[in-house]
PDB file of C-alpha atoms in Angstrom:
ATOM      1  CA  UNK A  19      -1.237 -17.080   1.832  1.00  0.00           C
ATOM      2  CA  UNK A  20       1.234 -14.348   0.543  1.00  0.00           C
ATOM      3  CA  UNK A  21       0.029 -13.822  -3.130  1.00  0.00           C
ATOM      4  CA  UNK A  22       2.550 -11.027  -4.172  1.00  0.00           C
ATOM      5  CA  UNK A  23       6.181 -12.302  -2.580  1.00  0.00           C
ATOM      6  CA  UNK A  24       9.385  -9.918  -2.761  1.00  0.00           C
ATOM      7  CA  UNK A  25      11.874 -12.570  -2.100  1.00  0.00           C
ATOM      8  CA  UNK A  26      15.139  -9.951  -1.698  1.00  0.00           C
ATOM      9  CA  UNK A  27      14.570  -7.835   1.707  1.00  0.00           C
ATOM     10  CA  UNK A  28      17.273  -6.023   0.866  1.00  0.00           C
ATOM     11  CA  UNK A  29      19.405  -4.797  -2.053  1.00  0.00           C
ATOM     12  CA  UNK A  30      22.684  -2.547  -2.538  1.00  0.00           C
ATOM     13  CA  UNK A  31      24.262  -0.818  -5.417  1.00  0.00           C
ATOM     14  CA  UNK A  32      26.600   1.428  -6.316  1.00  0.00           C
ATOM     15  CA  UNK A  33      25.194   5.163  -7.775  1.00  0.00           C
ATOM     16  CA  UNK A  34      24.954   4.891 -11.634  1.00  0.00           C
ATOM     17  CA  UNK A  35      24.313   1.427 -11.828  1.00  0.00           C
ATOM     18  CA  UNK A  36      21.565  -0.430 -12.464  1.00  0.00           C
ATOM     19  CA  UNK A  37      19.085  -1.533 -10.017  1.00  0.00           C
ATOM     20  CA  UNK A  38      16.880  -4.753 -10.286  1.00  0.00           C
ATOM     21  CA  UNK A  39      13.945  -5.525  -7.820  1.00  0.00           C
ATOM     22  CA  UNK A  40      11.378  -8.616  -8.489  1.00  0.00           C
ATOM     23  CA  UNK A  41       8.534  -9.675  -7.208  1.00  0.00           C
ATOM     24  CA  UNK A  42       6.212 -13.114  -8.384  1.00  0.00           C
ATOM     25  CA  UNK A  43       2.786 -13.415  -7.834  1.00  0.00           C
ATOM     26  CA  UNK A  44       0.663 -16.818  -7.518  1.00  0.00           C
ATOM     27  CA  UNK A  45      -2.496 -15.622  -8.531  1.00  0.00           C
ATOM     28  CA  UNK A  46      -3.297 -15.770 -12.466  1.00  0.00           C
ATOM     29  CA  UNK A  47      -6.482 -13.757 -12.062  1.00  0.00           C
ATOM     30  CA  UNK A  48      -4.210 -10.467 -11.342  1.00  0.00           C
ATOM     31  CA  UNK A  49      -4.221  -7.901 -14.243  1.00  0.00           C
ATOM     32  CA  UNK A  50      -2.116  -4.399 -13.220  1.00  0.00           C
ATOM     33  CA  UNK A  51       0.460  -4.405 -11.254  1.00  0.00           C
ATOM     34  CA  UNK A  52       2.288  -1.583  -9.653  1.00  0.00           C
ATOM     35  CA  UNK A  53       5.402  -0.683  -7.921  1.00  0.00           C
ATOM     36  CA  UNK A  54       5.598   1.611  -4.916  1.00  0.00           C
ATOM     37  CA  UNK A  55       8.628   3.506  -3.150  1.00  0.00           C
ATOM     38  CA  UNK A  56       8.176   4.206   0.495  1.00  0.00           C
ATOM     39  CA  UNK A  57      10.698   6.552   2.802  1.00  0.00           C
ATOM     40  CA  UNK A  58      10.013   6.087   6.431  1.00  0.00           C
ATOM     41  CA  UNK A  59       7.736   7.981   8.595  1.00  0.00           C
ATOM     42  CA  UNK A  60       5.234   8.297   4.904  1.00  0.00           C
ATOM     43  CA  UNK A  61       2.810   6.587   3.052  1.00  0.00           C
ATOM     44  CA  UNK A  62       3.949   4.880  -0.561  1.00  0.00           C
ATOM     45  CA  UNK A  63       4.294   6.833  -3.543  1.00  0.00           C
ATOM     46  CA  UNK A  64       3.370   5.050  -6.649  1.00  0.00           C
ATOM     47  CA  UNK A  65       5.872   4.785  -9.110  1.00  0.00           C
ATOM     48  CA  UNK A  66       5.224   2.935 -12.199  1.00  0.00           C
ATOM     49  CA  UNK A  67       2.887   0.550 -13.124  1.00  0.00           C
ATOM     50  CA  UNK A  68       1.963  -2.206 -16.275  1.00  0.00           C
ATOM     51  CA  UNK A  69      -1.611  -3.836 -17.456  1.00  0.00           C
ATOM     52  CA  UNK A  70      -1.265  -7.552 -18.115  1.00  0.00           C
ATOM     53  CA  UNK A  71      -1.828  -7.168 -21.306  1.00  0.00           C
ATOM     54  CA  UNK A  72       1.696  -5.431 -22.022  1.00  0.00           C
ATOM     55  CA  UNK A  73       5.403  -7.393 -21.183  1.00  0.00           C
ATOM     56  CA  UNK A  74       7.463  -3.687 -20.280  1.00  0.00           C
ATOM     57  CA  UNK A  75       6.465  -0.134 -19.448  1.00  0.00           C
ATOM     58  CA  UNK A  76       8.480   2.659 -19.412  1.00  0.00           C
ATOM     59  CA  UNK A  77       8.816   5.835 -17.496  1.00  0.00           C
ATOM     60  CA  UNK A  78      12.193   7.576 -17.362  1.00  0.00           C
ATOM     61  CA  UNK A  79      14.861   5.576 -15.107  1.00  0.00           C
ATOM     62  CA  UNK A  80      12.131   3.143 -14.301  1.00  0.00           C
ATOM     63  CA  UNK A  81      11.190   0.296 -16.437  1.00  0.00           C
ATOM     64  CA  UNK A  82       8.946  -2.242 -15.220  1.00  0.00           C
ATOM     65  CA  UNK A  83       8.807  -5.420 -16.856  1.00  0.00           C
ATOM     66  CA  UNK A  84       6.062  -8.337 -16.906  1.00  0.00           C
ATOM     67  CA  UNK A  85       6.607 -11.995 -17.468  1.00  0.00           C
ATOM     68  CA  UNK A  86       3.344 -13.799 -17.223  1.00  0.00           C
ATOM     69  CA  UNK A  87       3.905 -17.129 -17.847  1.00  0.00           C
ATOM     70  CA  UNK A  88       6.548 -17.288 -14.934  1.00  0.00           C
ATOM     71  CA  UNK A  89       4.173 -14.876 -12.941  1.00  0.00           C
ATOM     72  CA  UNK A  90       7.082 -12.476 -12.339  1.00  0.00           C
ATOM     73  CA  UNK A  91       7.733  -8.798 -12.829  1.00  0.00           C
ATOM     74  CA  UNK A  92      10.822  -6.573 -12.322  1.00  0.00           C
ATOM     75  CA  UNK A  93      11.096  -3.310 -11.782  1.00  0.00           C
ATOM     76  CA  UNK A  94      14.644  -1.168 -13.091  1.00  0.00           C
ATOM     77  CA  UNK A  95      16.046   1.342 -11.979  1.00  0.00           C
ATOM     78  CA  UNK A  96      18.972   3.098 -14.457  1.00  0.00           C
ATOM     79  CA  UNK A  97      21.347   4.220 -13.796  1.00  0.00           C
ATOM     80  CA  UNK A  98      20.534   4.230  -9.642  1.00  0.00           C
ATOM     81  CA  UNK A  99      20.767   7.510  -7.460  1.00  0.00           C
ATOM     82  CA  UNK A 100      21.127   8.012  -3.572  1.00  0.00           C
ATOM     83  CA  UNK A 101      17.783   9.738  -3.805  1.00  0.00           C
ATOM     84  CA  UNK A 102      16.200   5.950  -4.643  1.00  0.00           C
ATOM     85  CA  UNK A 103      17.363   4.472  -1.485  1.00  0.00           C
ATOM     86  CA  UNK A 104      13.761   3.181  -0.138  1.00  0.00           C
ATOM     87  CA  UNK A 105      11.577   0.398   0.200  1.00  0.00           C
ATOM     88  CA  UNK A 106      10.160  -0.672  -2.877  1.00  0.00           C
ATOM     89  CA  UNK A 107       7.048  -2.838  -2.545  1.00  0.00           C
ATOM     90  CA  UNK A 108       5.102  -4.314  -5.790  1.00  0.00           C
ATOM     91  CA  UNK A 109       1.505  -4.525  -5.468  1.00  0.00           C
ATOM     92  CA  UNK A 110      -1.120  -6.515  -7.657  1.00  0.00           C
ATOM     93  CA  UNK A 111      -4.678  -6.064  -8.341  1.00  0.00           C
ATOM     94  CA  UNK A 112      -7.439  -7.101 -10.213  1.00  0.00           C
ATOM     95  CA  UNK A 113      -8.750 -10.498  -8.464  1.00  0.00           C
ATOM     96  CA  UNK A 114     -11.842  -8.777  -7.458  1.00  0.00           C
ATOM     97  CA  UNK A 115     -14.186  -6.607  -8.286  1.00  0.00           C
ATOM     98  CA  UNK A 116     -12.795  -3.688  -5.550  1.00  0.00           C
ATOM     99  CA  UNK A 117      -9.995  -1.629  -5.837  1.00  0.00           C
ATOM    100  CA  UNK A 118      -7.360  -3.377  -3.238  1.00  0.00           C
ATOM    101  CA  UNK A 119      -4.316  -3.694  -3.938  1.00  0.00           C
ATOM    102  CA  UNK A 120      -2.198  -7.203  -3.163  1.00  0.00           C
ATOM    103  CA  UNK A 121       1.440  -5.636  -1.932  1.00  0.00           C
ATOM    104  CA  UNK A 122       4.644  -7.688  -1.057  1.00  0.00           C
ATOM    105  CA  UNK A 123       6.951  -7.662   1.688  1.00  0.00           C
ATOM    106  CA  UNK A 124       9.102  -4.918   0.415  1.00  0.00           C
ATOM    107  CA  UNK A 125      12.504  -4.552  -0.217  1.00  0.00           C
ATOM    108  CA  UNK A 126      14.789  -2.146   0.840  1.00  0.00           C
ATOM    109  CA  UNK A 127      17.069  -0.236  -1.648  1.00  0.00           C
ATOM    110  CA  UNK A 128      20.495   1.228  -0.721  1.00  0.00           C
ATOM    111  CA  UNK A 129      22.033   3.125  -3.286  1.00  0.00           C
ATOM    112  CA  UNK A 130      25.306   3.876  -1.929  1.00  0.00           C
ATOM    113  CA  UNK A 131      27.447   7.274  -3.466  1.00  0.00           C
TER     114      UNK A 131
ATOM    115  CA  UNK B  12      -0.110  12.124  -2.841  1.00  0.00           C
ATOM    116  CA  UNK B  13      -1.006  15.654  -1.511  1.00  0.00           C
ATOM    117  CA  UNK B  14      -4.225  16.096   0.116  1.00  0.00           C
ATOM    118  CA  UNK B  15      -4.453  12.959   1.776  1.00  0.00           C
ATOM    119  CA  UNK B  16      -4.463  13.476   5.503  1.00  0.00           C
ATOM    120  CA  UNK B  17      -4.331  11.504   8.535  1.00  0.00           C
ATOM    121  CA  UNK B  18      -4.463  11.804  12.049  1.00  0.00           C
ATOM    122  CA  UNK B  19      -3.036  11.158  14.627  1.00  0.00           C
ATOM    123  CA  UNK B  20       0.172  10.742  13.135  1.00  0.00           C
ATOM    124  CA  UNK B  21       1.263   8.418  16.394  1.00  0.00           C
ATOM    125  CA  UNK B  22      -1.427   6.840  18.750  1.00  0.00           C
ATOM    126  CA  UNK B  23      -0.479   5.446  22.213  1.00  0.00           C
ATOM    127  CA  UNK B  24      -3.179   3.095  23.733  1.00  0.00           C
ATOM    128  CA  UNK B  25      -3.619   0.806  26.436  1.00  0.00           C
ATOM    129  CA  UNK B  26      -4.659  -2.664  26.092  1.00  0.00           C
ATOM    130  CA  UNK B  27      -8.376  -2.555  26.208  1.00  0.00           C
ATOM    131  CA  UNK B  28      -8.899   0.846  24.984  1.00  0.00           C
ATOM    132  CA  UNK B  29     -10.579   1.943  21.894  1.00  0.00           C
ATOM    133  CA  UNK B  30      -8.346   3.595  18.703  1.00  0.00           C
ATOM    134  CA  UNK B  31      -9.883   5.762  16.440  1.00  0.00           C
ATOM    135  CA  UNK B  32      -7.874   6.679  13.415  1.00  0.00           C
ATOM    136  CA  UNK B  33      -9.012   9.453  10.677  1.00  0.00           C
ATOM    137  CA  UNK B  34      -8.618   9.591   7.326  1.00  0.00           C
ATOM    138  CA  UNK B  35      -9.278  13.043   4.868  1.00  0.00           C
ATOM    139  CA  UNK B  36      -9.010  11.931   1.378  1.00  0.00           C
ATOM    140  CA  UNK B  37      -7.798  14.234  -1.157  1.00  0.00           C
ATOM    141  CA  UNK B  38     -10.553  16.991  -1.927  1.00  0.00           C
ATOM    142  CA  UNK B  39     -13.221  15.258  -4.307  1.00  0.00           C
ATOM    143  CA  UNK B  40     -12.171  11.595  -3.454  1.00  0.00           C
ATOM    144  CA  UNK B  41     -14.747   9.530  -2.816  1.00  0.00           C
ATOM    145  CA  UNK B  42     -13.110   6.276  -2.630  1.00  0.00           C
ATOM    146  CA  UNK B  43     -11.135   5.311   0.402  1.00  0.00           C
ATOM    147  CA  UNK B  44      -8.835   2.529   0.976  1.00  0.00           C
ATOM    148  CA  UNK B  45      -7.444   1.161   4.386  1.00  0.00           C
ATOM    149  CA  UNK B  46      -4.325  -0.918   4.797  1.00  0.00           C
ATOM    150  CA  UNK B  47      -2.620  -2.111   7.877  1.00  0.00           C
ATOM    151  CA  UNK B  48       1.272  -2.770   7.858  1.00  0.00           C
ATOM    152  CA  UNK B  49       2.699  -4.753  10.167  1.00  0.00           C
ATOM    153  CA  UNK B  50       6.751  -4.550  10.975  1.00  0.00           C
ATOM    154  CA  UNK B  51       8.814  -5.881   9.003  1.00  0.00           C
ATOM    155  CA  UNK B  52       5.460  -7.006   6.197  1.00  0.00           C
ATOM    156  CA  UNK B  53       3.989  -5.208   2.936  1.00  0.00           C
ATOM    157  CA  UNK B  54       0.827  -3.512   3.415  1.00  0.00           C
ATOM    158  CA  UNK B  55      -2.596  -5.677   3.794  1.00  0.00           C
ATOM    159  CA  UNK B  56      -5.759  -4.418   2.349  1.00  0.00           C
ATOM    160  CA  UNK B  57      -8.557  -4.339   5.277  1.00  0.00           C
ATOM    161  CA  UNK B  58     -11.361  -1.924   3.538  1.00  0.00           C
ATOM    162  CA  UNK B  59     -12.462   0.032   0.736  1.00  0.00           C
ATOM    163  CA  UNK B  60     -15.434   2.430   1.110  1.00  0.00           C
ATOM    164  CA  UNK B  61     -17.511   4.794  -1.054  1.00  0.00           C
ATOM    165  CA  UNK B  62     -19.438   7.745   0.580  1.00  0.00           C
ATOM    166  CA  UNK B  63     -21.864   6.031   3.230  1.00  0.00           C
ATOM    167  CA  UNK B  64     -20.818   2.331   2.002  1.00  0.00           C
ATOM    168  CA  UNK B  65     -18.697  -0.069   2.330  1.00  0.00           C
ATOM    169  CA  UNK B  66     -17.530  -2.295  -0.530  1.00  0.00           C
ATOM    170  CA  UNK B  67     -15.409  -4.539   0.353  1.00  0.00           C
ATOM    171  CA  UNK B  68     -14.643  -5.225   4.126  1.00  0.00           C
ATOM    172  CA  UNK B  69     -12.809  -8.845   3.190  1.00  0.00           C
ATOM    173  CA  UNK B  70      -9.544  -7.807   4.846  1.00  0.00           C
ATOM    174  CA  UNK B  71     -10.956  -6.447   7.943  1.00  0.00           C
ATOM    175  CA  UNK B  72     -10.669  -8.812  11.282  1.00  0.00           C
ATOM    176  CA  UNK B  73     -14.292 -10.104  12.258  1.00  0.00           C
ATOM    177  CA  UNK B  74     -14.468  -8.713  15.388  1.00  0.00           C
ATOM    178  CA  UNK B  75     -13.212  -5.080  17.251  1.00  0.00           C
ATOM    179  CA  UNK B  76     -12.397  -3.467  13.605  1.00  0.00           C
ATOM    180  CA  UNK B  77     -14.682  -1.032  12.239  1.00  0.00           C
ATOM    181  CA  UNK B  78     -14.859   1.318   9.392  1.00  0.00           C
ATOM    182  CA  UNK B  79     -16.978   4.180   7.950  1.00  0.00           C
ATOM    183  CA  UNK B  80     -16.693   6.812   5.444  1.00  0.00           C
ATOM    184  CA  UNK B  81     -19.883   9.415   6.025  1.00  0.00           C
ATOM    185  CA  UNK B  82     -21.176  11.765   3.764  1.00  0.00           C
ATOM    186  CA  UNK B  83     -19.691  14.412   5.482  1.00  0.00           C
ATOM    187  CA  UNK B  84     -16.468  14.324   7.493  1.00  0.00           C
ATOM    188  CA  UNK B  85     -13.157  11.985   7.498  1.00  0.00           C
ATOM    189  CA  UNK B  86     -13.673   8.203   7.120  1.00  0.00           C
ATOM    190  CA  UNK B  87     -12.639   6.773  10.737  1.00  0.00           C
ATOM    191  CA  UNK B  88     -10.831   3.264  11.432  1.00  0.00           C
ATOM    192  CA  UNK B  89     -12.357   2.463  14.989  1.00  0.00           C
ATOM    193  CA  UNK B  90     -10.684  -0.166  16.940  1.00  0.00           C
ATOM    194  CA  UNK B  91     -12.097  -1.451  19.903  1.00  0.00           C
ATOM    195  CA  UNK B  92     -10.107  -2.999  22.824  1.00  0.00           C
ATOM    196  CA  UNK B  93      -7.218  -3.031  21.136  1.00  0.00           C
ATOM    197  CA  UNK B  94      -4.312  -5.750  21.741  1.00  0.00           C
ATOM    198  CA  UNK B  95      -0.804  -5.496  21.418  1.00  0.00           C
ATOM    199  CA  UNK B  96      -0.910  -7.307  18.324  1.00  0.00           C
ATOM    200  CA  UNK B  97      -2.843  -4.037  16.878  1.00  0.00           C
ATOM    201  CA  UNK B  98       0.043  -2.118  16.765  1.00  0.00           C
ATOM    202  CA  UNK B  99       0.863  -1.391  13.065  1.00  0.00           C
ATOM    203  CA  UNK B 100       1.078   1.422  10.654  1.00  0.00           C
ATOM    204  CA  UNK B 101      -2.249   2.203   9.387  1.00  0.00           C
ATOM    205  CA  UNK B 102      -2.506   3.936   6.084  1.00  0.00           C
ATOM    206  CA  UNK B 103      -5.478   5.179   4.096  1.00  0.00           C
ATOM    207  CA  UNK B 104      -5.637   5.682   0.110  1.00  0.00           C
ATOM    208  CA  UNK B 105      -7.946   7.599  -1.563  1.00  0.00           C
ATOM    209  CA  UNK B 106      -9.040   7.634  -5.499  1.00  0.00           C
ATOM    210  CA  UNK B 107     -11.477   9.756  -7.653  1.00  0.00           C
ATOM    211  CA  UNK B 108     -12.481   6.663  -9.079  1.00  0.00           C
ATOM    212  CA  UNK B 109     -13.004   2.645  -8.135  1.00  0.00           C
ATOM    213  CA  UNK B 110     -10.989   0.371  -9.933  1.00  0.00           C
ATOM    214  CA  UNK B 111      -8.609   2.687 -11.263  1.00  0.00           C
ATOM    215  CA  UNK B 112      -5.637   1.455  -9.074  1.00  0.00           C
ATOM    216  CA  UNK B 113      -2.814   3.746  -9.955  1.00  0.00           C
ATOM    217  CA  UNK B 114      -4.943   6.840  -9.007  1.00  0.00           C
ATOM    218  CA  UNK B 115      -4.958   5.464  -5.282  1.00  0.00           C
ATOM    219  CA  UNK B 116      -2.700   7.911  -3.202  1.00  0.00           C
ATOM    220  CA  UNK B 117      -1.667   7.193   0.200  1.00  0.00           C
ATOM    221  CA  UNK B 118      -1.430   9.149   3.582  1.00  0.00           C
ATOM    222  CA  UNK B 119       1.052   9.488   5.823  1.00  0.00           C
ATOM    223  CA  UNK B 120       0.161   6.612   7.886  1.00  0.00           C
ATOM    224  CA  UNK B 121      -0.786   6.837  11.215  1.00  0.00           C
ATOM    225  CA  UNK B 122       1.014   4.381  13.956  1.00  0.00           C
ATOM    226  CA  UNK B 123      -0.527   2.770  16.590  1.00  0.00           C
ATOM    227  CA  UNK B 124       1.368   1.497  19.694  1.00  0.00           C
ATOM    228  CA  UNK B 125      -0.627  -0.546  21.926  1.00  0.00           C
ATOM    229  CA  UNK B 126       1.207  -0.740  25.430  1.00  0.00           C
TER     230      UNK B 126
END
């Protein structure tokens, strides 16, 4: 039962343009959401995140945005940089009363020079 | 996510044996979190514990897997007679606070290879 579902295993773009990852989600019960960027051989590094109760967030290059009633979120990267060539996974929370986070399959991000 | 440590960093077991994998969280953490990744899948919760308890164990498979978090000392992911299928990346997150889920920071990971 895959809750959180990153449908793209794999994405490339060209430095200085934009990057789009999504992810959907099945279960209406989730309330934050997160995305995480993970280079091999470490653990994942959170990166930005957004409370249900707001549509985008904002953090420098990285804009995350929410759309509940098609239980989807996006994550953008602008403009993209070799440095952001990683796997991205989303990651949902709130179904329970515990901390753990719901996380996708990941998709891998090649920014090429 | 300095301060979260793990080790080993790579564990080789035969089938049958028993894996123990630590976790240090960062320095006044008392929350841990364990996920397993599998190749080519997302990380899958298996356990969150507070000092001395465990919370929520819902991810956790019902039989060989075993967690703690003391009051002193690393929490440890034991895994007893472990099966190929066990090899994964294991990673631990720690947070100052529950429920508070962009404070969780993760560890290096530690892989298991079951031969």
């Amino acid at each position: 039962d895959q809750q959180v579902k990153q449908n793209s295993p794999s994405l490339s773009v060209q430095e200085g343009r934009i990057s789009i990852l999504n992810c959907d989600y099945t279960n209406s019960m989730f309330d934050y959401f997160l995305w995480y960027k993970k280079y091999p051989a470490e653990g994942p590094t959170f990166l930005i995140s957004i409370s249900s109760i707001k549509d985008k967030n904002e953090d420098g290059r990285f804009t995350v945005f929410l759309n509940k009633s098609a239980k989807h979120l996006s994550l953008h990267i602008v403009p993209s940089q070799p440095g952001d060539s990683a796997v991205y996974f989303c990651a949902a929370a709130g179904s329970g009363n515990t901390g753990k986070l719901i996380f996708g399959q990941g998709t891998t991000l090649q920014v090429k020079p | 996510n300095a301060g979260v440590m793990q080790n080993p960093r790579h564990l080789v077991r035969r089938r049958g044996q028993e894996a123990r994998l630590r976790c240090s969280p960062v320095k006044g953490h008392s929350h841990v979190y364990w996920y397993r990744q599998l190749p080519e899948e997302g990380l899958k919760f298996m356990v969150y514990l507070q000092k001395e308890n465990i919370i929520d164990e819902s991810g956790m498979p019902k039989e060989r897997f075993s967690a703690e978090f003391p009051k002193e000392g690393p929490s440890i992911l034991r895994i007893q007679q472990v099966v190929r299928g066990d090899s994964a990346a294991y990673f631990c997150a720690s947070s100052p606070r529950g429920l508070i889920y962009n404070e969780q920071f993760f560890g290096p990971g530690t892989r298991l290879t079951v031969l």
